[in-house]
Amino acid sequence: MPTSGNEALDTANLRPSLWIDGRWTESSDGGTREIVDPSNGSVVVVVDEATPADARDAVTAARRTFDDGAWPATAVSERAALLSTIADLLQRDKEQLAHLETVDTGKTLAESRIDIDDVTSVFRYYAELAAVHSDRLVDVGRPEILSRVVHEPIGVCVMIAPWNYPLLQISWKIAPALAAGCTMVLKPSEVTPLSTIAFAKLVEEAGVPAGVVNLVQGSGAVLGEALTTDPDVDFISFTGGLATGRTILAAAAANVTKVAVELGGKNPHIVFADALVDDDAFANSVDHVLTGVFLHSGQVCSAGTRLIIEESVADRFVAALAERAGHITMGSGLDENSETGPLVSEAQLKKIEGFVELGISEGAELVVGGRRPEDPRLAAGSFFLPTVFDRCDRSMKIVQEETFGPILTVERFTTEEDALRLGNDTNYGLAAGVRTSDSARGERMVRGLRHGTVWLNDFGIYTAAAEWGGFKRSGNGRELGPSGLSEYQEAKHIWHNTSPTAAGWFSTP
Ligand code: TXE
């Protein structure tokens, strides 16, 4: 088998790669898929590719395990202990998992290590939250009635994840689902399944009972129907593109299956001139705008892809930004000198090239980037230079559509009202940033922006303890925080009459 040439990478343990009802199996039709390192186009490993029948088996196993009742009835302390054990195992295998994530996605090792730490935090957070009972007593004004609302696991969950943060995104689903007592079927992106397979081995090692977590991988187009139209599924949690989100919502409607979707964003980063009080503040703001959009080559749902900047400082700011963008070191994520890696795939690269052509045809001014790098060492990988388009306006598709690549558009404003209007002028509503030294203005802006996360004088940061999700077409539902657990629970009202008498509505003969 061809390897990436990297000693730290152990791919031997990744087959068989389907985990159904506690058994590691190959695909029922023998199907496989080559997983490619996007930094050089080499095949890292071949994994098993599930069929729709395998996906159905996985759902059936999850249903049976849930209905059997033992897992949902596990003591909360026991489930919390399992989550903590998984967190410990993630840290034990951090280096291996980070390497898998890097060869699969292209992101730098530094980023992948942070991802694994973040995944660990998610499991630790839900281990603690699992033990906090959110049941509540309801006073109905009658002393003989004991009325309470309890939270029970929603049941069988299907989790469909994207390729930009493979393990992190799916951990936002798995950890609260385990905490709640659900059973589940995981489907990572077919482009990046490696870390999720390795993770499932840790779930097994931690002692999570067979059938609670099931794993299939393969193309969404092939497995999607089996996973989203099965009446045995109670909840679908999806992170990915808008078009796929729509398909899943429509598919789930037949059984009225609950669906939560996170569908990306077109996120404004608004910079007021008053934020740039001195040279340090100027440099820091440039640095945050740069990092906000070009981290992981812009393949981040909350990337700050729209710079909205006050006209009086725009020329100087854009020039400084372009200068820094032109000096970002690109290379394989495994090279510790690389500051950013390639795009996830050749297909994504082609999409980005299309967006650059579109921007130029729409009249945006290309300031830097806009093409593949010339360095011959990067020729076999799907690299694309950090790109800045100035003189953009809200009528342009390049401003309105999620590119999911290293493209920043610049719009200019003169008043606070304009800045707010521009910030909200998008069909998406996932995240936004504001930079200002005027705290009253900052508060007006963060309250006025219709986005699920708003950063004031910071960007891109999050915590497992606070909700994450979108307004408008960025999706529905919330992950992380207490709401991230509620998504995996049903609220049940229990009315207990401790002193029953006749209803007394109809007259007795
Ligand atoms: O995502 P898809 P793609 C955006 C980003 C990107 C675009 C398309 O703009 O350019 O989406 O990327 C599974 N039923 N985001 O095509 O298709 C698929 O197998 C069930 C934003 O790669 O949405 C994968 O596991 N599942 C984003 C997952 O959906 C289906 C992250 C995501 O793939 C399916 C990634 C179907 N019919 C892309 N079709 C974010 N929100 O962060 C596909 N899938």
XYZ file of C-alpha atoms and ligand atoms in Angstrom:
553
model
C 0.000 0.000 0.000
C 1.409 3.451 -0.847
C 2.116 5.543 2.228
C 2.542 9.218 2.898
C 6.153 8.529 3.922
C 5.450 9.720 7.422
C 6.492 7.465 10.288
C 4.082 8.959 12.823
C 1.177 7.886 10.663
C -0.230 4.466 11.473
C -2.958 3.569 9.012
C -2.796 -0.202 9.552
C -5.619 -0.084 12.061
C -8.151 1.551 9.732
C -9.563 -1.628 8.179
C -12.081 -3.061 8.273
C -13.552 0.417 8.520
C -17.269 -0.061 9.137
C -18.410 -0.564 12.743
C -21.903 -1.973 12.935
C -23.495 -3.497 16.017
C -20.129 -3.795 17.754
C -18.419 -5.601 14.857
C -15.775 -4.211 12.520
C -16.754 -5.238 9.013
C -15.995 -4.655 5.374
C -18.564 -3.386 2.948
C -21.220 -5.978 2.036
C -20.319 -5.579 -1.641
C -16.551 -5.339 -1.067
C -16.501 -1.662 -2.084
C -13.548 0.504 -1.101
C -12.398 4.102 -1.509
C -8.931 5.582 -1.876
C -8.211 8.396 0.549
C -5.942 11.047 -0.921
C -3.455 13.394 0.762
C -4.358 16.737 -0.870
C -0.851 18.142 -0.347
C 0.645 15.782 -2.929
C -2.166 13.747 -4.499
C -0.879 10.434 -3.095
C -3.182 7.714 -1.811
C -2.784 7.501 1.969
C -4.931 4.450 2.574
C -7.881 2.527 1.182
C -10.981 2.244 3.381
C -14.164 0.216 3.138
C -17.109 1.989 1.567
C -20.572 1.137 2.886
C -23.592 0.249 0.773
C -27.131 1.468 1.489
C -27.798 -2.004 2.936
C -24.883 -1.520 5.363
C -26.304 1.859 6.341
C -29.681 0.263 6.993
C -27.996 -2.414 9.125
C -26.316 0.315 11.132
C -29.629 2.101 11.732
C -31.282 -1.206 12.683
C -28.498 -1.938 15.177
C -28.825 1.523 16.696
C -32.639 1.108 16.919
C -32.424 -2.310 18.553
C -29.809 -1.123 21.020
C -31.914 1.877 21.966
C -35.171 -0.043 22.227
C -33.508 -2.721 24.318
C -33.510 -0.001 26.958
C -30.284 -0.832 28.776
C -28.213 2.010 27.312
C -30.752 4.821 27.713
C -31.300 3.624 31.275
C -27.589 3.658 32.166
C -26.845 5.775 35.207
C -25.889 9.262 34.147
C -22.697 8.952 36.189
C -21.742 5.890 34.156
C -22.239 7.696 30.850
C -20.283 10.673 32.156
C -17.439 8.344 33.139
C -17.392 6.885 29.601
C -17.165 10.386 28.134
C -14.243 11.167 30.438
C -12.494 7.937 29.438
C -12.929 8.826 25.761
C -11.413 12.259 26.500
C -8.395 10.592 28.156
C -7.936 8.240 25.178
C -8.133 11.167 22.745
C -5.250 12.812 24.587
C -3.284 9.571 24.700
C -3.584 9.231 20.905
C -3.492 12.943 20.126
C -0.418 12.811 17.884
C -1.714 9.901 15.832
C -5.160 11.468 15.422
C -3.630 14.824 14.481
C -1.511 13.157 11.800
C -4.544 11.391 10.355
C -6.457 14.666 10.289
C -3.591 16.445 8.550
C -3.014 13.917 5.767
C -6.746 13.669 5.216
C -7.688 17.370 5.190
C -4.393 19.070 4.360
C -4.529 21.340 7.403
C -1.321 21.950 9.352
C -0.332 19.701 12.225
C -0.508 22.692 14.569
C -4.181 23.118 13.636
C -4.904 19.403 13.864
C -3.401 19.236 17.358
C -5.649 22.109 18.428
C -8.604 20.270 16.866
C -7.904 17.153 18.951
C -7.613 19.289 22.099
C -10.927 20.910 21.203
C -12.542 17.499 20.632
C -11.280 16.467 24.062
C -12.794 19.595 25.631
C -16.150 18.780 24.071
C -16.152 15.328 25.700
C -15.042 16.756 29.044
C -17.715 19.470 28.885
C -20.547 17.011 28.198
C -19.209 14.593 30.826
C -19.839 17.362 33.348
C -23.104 18.545 31.862
C -24.525 15.008 31.728
C -24.642 15.019 35.501
C -26.599 18.298 35.715
C -30.282 17.431 35.785
C -32.432 19.812 33.817
C -35.706 18.199 34.921
C -38.080 20.689 36.506
C -41.087 20.652 38.764
C -44.127 22.537 37.542
C -46.499 24.092 40.058
C -50.001 23.542 38.656
C -51.720 25.074 41.689
C -53.108 21.780 43.000
C -51.232 20.179 45.912
C -52.227 16.631 44.927
C -50.592 16.937 41.500
C -46.934 16.155 41.079
C -46.121 17.695 37.704
C -42.658 17.529 36.251
C -40.839 17.846 32.945
C -38.102 15.272 32.421
C -35.595 15.026 29.589
C -35.196 11.680 27.896
C -32.873 10.644 25.058
C -34.396 11.357 21.660
C -33.441 7.902 20.351
C -31.551 6.915 17.213
C -29.449 9.727 15.775
C -27.821 9.954 12.362
C -24.807 12.256 12.259
C -23.540 13.444 8.907
C -20.310 15.422 9.002
C -18.219 17.483 6.574
C -14.534 17.394 5.656
C -13.158 20.646 7.025
C -13.096 19.680 10.723
C -13.871 15.962 10.459
C -13.473 14.827 14.052
C -14.285 18.142 15.675
C -17.606 18.592 13.881
C -18.766 15.066 14.579
C -17.663 15.297 18.240
C -20.133 18.175 18.713
C -22.790 15.585 17.869
C -21.431 12.396 19.459
C -20.555 13.755 22.905
C -23.983 15.228 23.748
C -25.731 12.217 22.177
C -23.793 9.821 24.416
C -24.400 12.084 27.404
C -28.137 12.032 26.687
C -28.280 8.213 26.273
C -28.939 8.089 22.524
C -27.664 5.528 20.044
C -26.200 6.672 16.762
C -24.932 6.114 13.246
C -21.958 8.225 12.205
C -21.278 9.115 8.592
C -18.131 11.181 8.182
C -17.405 12.839 4.870
C -16.223 10.299 2.317
C -13.320 12.670 1.640
C -12.030 12.589 5.235
C -13.109 9.473 7.171
C -9.773 8.530 8.781
C -9.903 10.283 12.150
C -13.495 9.146 12.709
C -12.529 5.504 12.122
C -9.607 5.858 14.560
C -11.939 7.591 17.008
C -14.497 4.760 16.845
C -11.721 2.385 17.958
C -11.309 4.575 21.046
C -15.042 4.473 21.711
C -14.826 0.690 21.609
C -11.766 0.679 23.880
C -13.538 2.990 26.353
C -16.207 0.311 26.751
C -19.226 1.930 25.132
C -21.649 -0.994 24.636
C -21.992 -2.609 21.201
C -24.583 -0.990 18.952
C -24.578 2.384 20.725
C -22.179 3.924 18.222
C -22.197 2.644 14.640
C -20.031 3.911 11.822
C -20.499 3.774 8.077
C -18.658 5.714 5.461
C -19.232 6.454 1.868
C -20.741 8.973 -0.472
C -23.684 10.965 0.827
C -25.371 10.651 -2.537
C -25.337 6.836 -2.161
C -25.985 6.454 1.578
C -28.058 9.586 2.125
C -31.445 8.101 1.349
C -30.930 5.061 3.607
C -29.845 7.312 6.463
C -32.363 10.125 6.141
C -35.598 8.381 5.144
C -35.489 5.438 7.547
C -38.469 5.611 9.935
C -36.238 4.086 12.630
C -34.255 7.323 12.806
C -35.408 9.893 15.370
C -32.962 12.728 14.738
C -30.563 13.760 11.994
C -27.765 16.182 12.742
C -26.039 17.486 9.637
C -23.157 19.873 9.019
C -22.294 20.659 5.433
C -23.392 22.651 2.406
C -26.674 24.476 1.903
C -27.777 22.360 -1.075
C -27.210 19.089 0.795
C -28.949 20.513 3.847
C -32.044 21.240 1.779
C -32.014 17.691 0.366
C -31.807 16.198 3.848
C -34.557 18.413 5.251
C -36.824 17.387 2.379
C -35.956 13.682 2.752
C -36.644 13.753 6.484
C -40.018 15.425 6.036
C -41.631 12.124 4.977
C -41.281 10.703 8.497
C -41.354 14.094 10.233
C -37.885 13.256 11.527
C -36.314 16.042 13.522
C -33.338 17.587 11.696
C -30.699 20.086 12.826
C -28.499 21.593 10.143
C -25.409 23.821 10.166
C -24.895 25.055 6.638
C -21.942 27.395 6.661
C -21.819 31.156 6.352
C -20.674 34.265 4.562
C -19.337 36.009 7.562
C -18.703 39.751 7.819
C -15.695 41.127 9.683
C -16.465 44.800 10.264
C -13.596 47.164 11.021
C -14.258 50.732 12.213
C -11.527 53.337 11.857
C -11.713 53.947 15.620
C -10.401 50.399 16.183
C -7.068 51.412 14.683
C -6.027 53.783 17.487
C -2.284 53.283 17.040
C 0.173 51.203 15.033
C -0.195 48.181 17.309
C -3.978 48.239 17.073
C -3.698 48.589 13.297
C -1.311 45.622 13.016
C -3.435 43.501 15.368
C -6.585 44.213 13.373
C -4.863 43.302 10.114
C -3.621 40.128 11.792
C -7.111 39.111 12.962
C -8.733 39.791 9.596
C -5.962 37.795 7.891
C -6.242 34.850 10.292
C -10.046 35.023 10.300
C -10.227 34.356 6.581
C -7.081 32.432 5.626
C -6.819 29.922 8.464
C -7.246 26.411 7.006
C -7.307 28.072 3.567
C -10.712 29.582 4.290
C -12.388 26.182 4.625
C -14.070 27.192 7.834
C -17.812 27.733 8.145
C -17.180 30.822 10.292
C -14.346 32.237 8.150
C -14.463 36.033 7.985
C -14.694 36.162 4.220
C -16.251 39.648 3.945
C -14.096 42.518 5.181
C -16.383 45.494 5.709
C -14.151 48.463 6.421
C -14.571 52.175 7.038
C -13.705 54.108 3.882
C -11.247 56.495 5.573
C -8.820 53.678 6.471
C -9.633 51.177 3.730
C -6.752 51.806 1.287
C -4.067 51.583 3.962
C -5.691 48.548 5.612
C -6.165 46.580 2.402
C -2.580 47.288 1.321
C -1.243 45.985 4.645
C -3.503 42.965 4.479
C -2.454 42.107 0.923
C 1.192 42.415 1.904
C 0.741 39.910 4.741
C -1.421 37.595 2.606
C 1.351 37.446 0.020
C 3.792 36.157 2.646
C 1.818 33.214 4.031
C 3.981 30.084 3.839
C 2.172 27.263 2.071
C 3.130 23.622 2.167
C 2.251 20.169 3.365
C 0.517 20.254 6.722
C 3.081 17.729 7.961
C 5.886 20.266 7.386
C 6.067 22.160 10.680
C 7.127 25.306 8.749
C 3.879 25.463 6.789
C 1.456 28.150 7.897
C -1.333 26.818 5.722
C -1.930 23.707 3.690
C -3.791 22.883 0.486
C -7.507 22.860 -0.170
C -9.135 19.566 0.741
C -9.402 18.265 -2.818
C -8.866 19.017 -6.465
C -12.649 19.427 -6.785
C -12.658 22.166 -4.148
C -9.717 23.858 -5.895
C -11.638 23.933 -9.185
C -14.590 25.475 -7.376
C -12.373 28.225 -5.964
C -10.855 28.927 -9.380
C -14.410 29.324 -10.665
C -15.187 31.850 -7.932
C -12.084 33.887 -8.797
C -13.153 34.027 -12.445
C -16.616 35.041 -11.309
C -15.238 37.830 -9.092
C -13.171 39.233 -11.929
C -16.120 39.084 -14.330
C -18.288 40.874 -11.764
C -15.812 43.761 -11.660
C -14.091 43.122 -8.321
C -10.473 44.296 -8.162
C -8.003 41.444 -7.641
C -5.367 42.732 -5.217
C -3.385 39.601 -4.422
C -3.482 35.859 -5.159
C -6.174 34.581 -7.482
C -4.215 31.593 -8.727
C -2.276 28.453 -7.793
C 1.223 29.056 -6.385
C 4.129 28.805 -8.837
C 6.380 26.825 -6.459
C 6.957 23.507 -8.307
C 7.076 21.651 -4.966
C 3.382 22.446 -4.527
C 2.342 21.531 -8.065
C 0.929 18.086 -7.224
C -1.187 19.403 -4.325
C -4.426 21.367 -4.395
C -2.900 24.645 -3.215
C -4.406 28.054 -3.898
C -2.924 31.431 -2.982
C -4.624 33.656 -0.390
C -6.742 35.984 -2.476
C -8.109 39.478 -1.818
C -10.728 41.233 -3.940
C -11.183 44.957 -3.274
C -13.978 47.273 -4.474
C -16.685 44.669 -3.999
C -20.339 45.381 -3.484
C -23.308 43.485 -2.194
C -24.764 42.820 -5.648
C -21.835 40.514 -6.490
C -22.208 36.761 -6.121
C -18.629 36.604 -4.849
C -19.863 38.672 -1.877
C -23.035 36.682 -1.286
C -22.073 33.049 -1.901
C -20.013 30.892 0.413
C -16.774 30.131 -1.440
C -15.190 27.930 1.246
C -11.717 28.838 0.120
C -9.026 31.498 0.660
C -10.957 34.414 -0.827
C -11.577 37.701 0.981
C -13.869 40.354 -0.462
C -13.647 43.996 0.664
C -16.613 46.354 0.960
C -16.380 49.911 2.275
C -18.756 51.967 4.436
C -18.978 55.479 5.789
C -21.564 55.269 8.605
C -22.338 52.826 11.399
C -25.796 52.260 9.921
C -24.239 51.252 6.610
C -21.848 48.888 8.354
C -24.726 47.180 10.144
C -26.833 46.991 6.998
C -23.948 45.426 5.061
C -23.211 43.002 7.886
C -26.778 41.741 7.787
C -27.099 41.782 4.011
C -26.565 38.068 3.527
C -28.800 35.027 3.396
C -26.472 33.383 5.897
C -26.157 34.208 9.592
C -23.517 32.047 11.212
C -20.863 34.412 12.555
C -19.690 38.010 12.434
C -16.895 40.123 13.878
C -16.724 43.791 14.834
C -13.616 45.793 15.636
C -14.056 49.129 17.383
C -12.637 50.940 20.414
C -16.043 52.532 21.131
C -17.772 50.086 23.487
C -21.231 51.655 23.080
C -20.950 51.316 19.314
C -19.646 47.782 19.767
C -22.682 46.818 21.856
C -25.072 48.398 19.321
C -23.405 46.416 16.565
C -23.301 43.023 18.297
C -26.986 43.316 19.196
C -27.917 44.445 15.696
C -26.091 41.724 13.789
C -28.284 38.721 12.968
C -25.674 35.984 13.307
C -25.378 33.028 15.695
C -21.964 34.079 17.028
C -20.672 37.644 17.127
C -17.137 38.526 18.181
C -16.289 42.014 19.396
C -12.557 42.772 19.043
C -11.760 39.114 18.503
C -12.475 36.551 15.795
C -12.907 32.831 15.211
C -12.726 31.710 18.816
C -15.325 29.468 20.487
C -15.866 27.383 23.590
C -17.628 24.058 24.105
C -19.736 25.714 26.807
C -21.419 28.260 24.490
C -23.977 27.560 21.775
C -22.959 27.437 18.109
C -25.308 27.639 15.145
C -26.874 29.807 12.515
C -29.558 32.371 11.905
C -31.295 32.362 8.528
C -29.880 29.932 5.928
C -26.905 29.056 8.061
C -29.217 26.502 9.566
C -31.311 25.677 12.566
C -30.716 24.137 15.950
C -27.678 24.679 18.128
C -24.601 22.636 18.919
C -22.418 22.957 22.028
C -23.499 24.473 25.323
C -26.617 23.285 27.165
C -28.732 23.631 23.979
C -26.358 21.207 22.255
C -27.447 18.579 24.773
C -31.150 19.501 24.556
C -31.096 18.719 20.828
C -30.586 15.064 21.795
C -33.383 15.017 24.342
C -37.154 14.931 24.292
C -38.967 16.881 26.964
C -41.643 14.742 28.590
C -44.290 16.175 30.872
C -45.325 13.768 33.635
C -48.577 14.593 35.452
C -48.970 12.459 38.548
C -52.231 12.749 40.459
C -51.390 11.493 43.955
C -54.998 11.581 45.071
C -57.180 10.501 42.128
C -60.908 11.302 42.114
C -63.564 11.122 39.380
C -63.123 13.477 36.447
C -66.657 14.741 37.126
C -67.219 16.295 33.722
C -70.177 14.188 32.565
C -73.160 13.584 34.782
C -73.405 10.104 36.268
C -76.711 8.325 35.421
O -20.526 19.295 1.158
P -21.737 18.342 1.424
P -19.524 19.361 -0.058
C -20.138 23.988 2.129
C -19.025 24.678 1.384
C -18.669 23.689 0.347
C -20.029 23.146 -0.003
C -20.056 21.809 -0.679
O -19.510 25.857 0.792
O -18.037 24.260 -0.757
O -20.671 23.047 1.238
O -19.195 20.912 -0.018
C -22.889 14.263 2.968
N -27.728 12.892 1.952
N -19.676 23.330 3.317
O -20.181 19.042 -1.343
O -22.184 17.649 0.189
C -21.469 14.138 2.493
O -21.174 12.789 2.198
C -27.018 12.774 3.086
C -19.963 24.012 4.543
O -18.348 18.564 0.302
O -22.728 19.136 2.158
C -20.719 14.695 3.692
O -20.633 13.707 4.711
N -25.747 13.191 3.205
C -19.638 23.234 5.693
C -21.634 15.820 4.165
O -22.911 15.540 3.592
C -25.157 13.737 2.125
C -18.651 22.196 5.663
C -21.198 17.201 3.743
O -21.069 17.233 2.366
C -25.848 13.874 0.906
C -18.471 21.588 4.374
C -27.192 13.425 0.850
N -27.934 13.535 -0.259
C -18.969 22.180 3.256
N -25.001 14.444 0.016
C -19.907 23.811 7.033
N -21.165 24.072 7.379
O -18.998 23.976 7.803
C -23.826 14.665 0.648
N -23.915 14.223 1.925
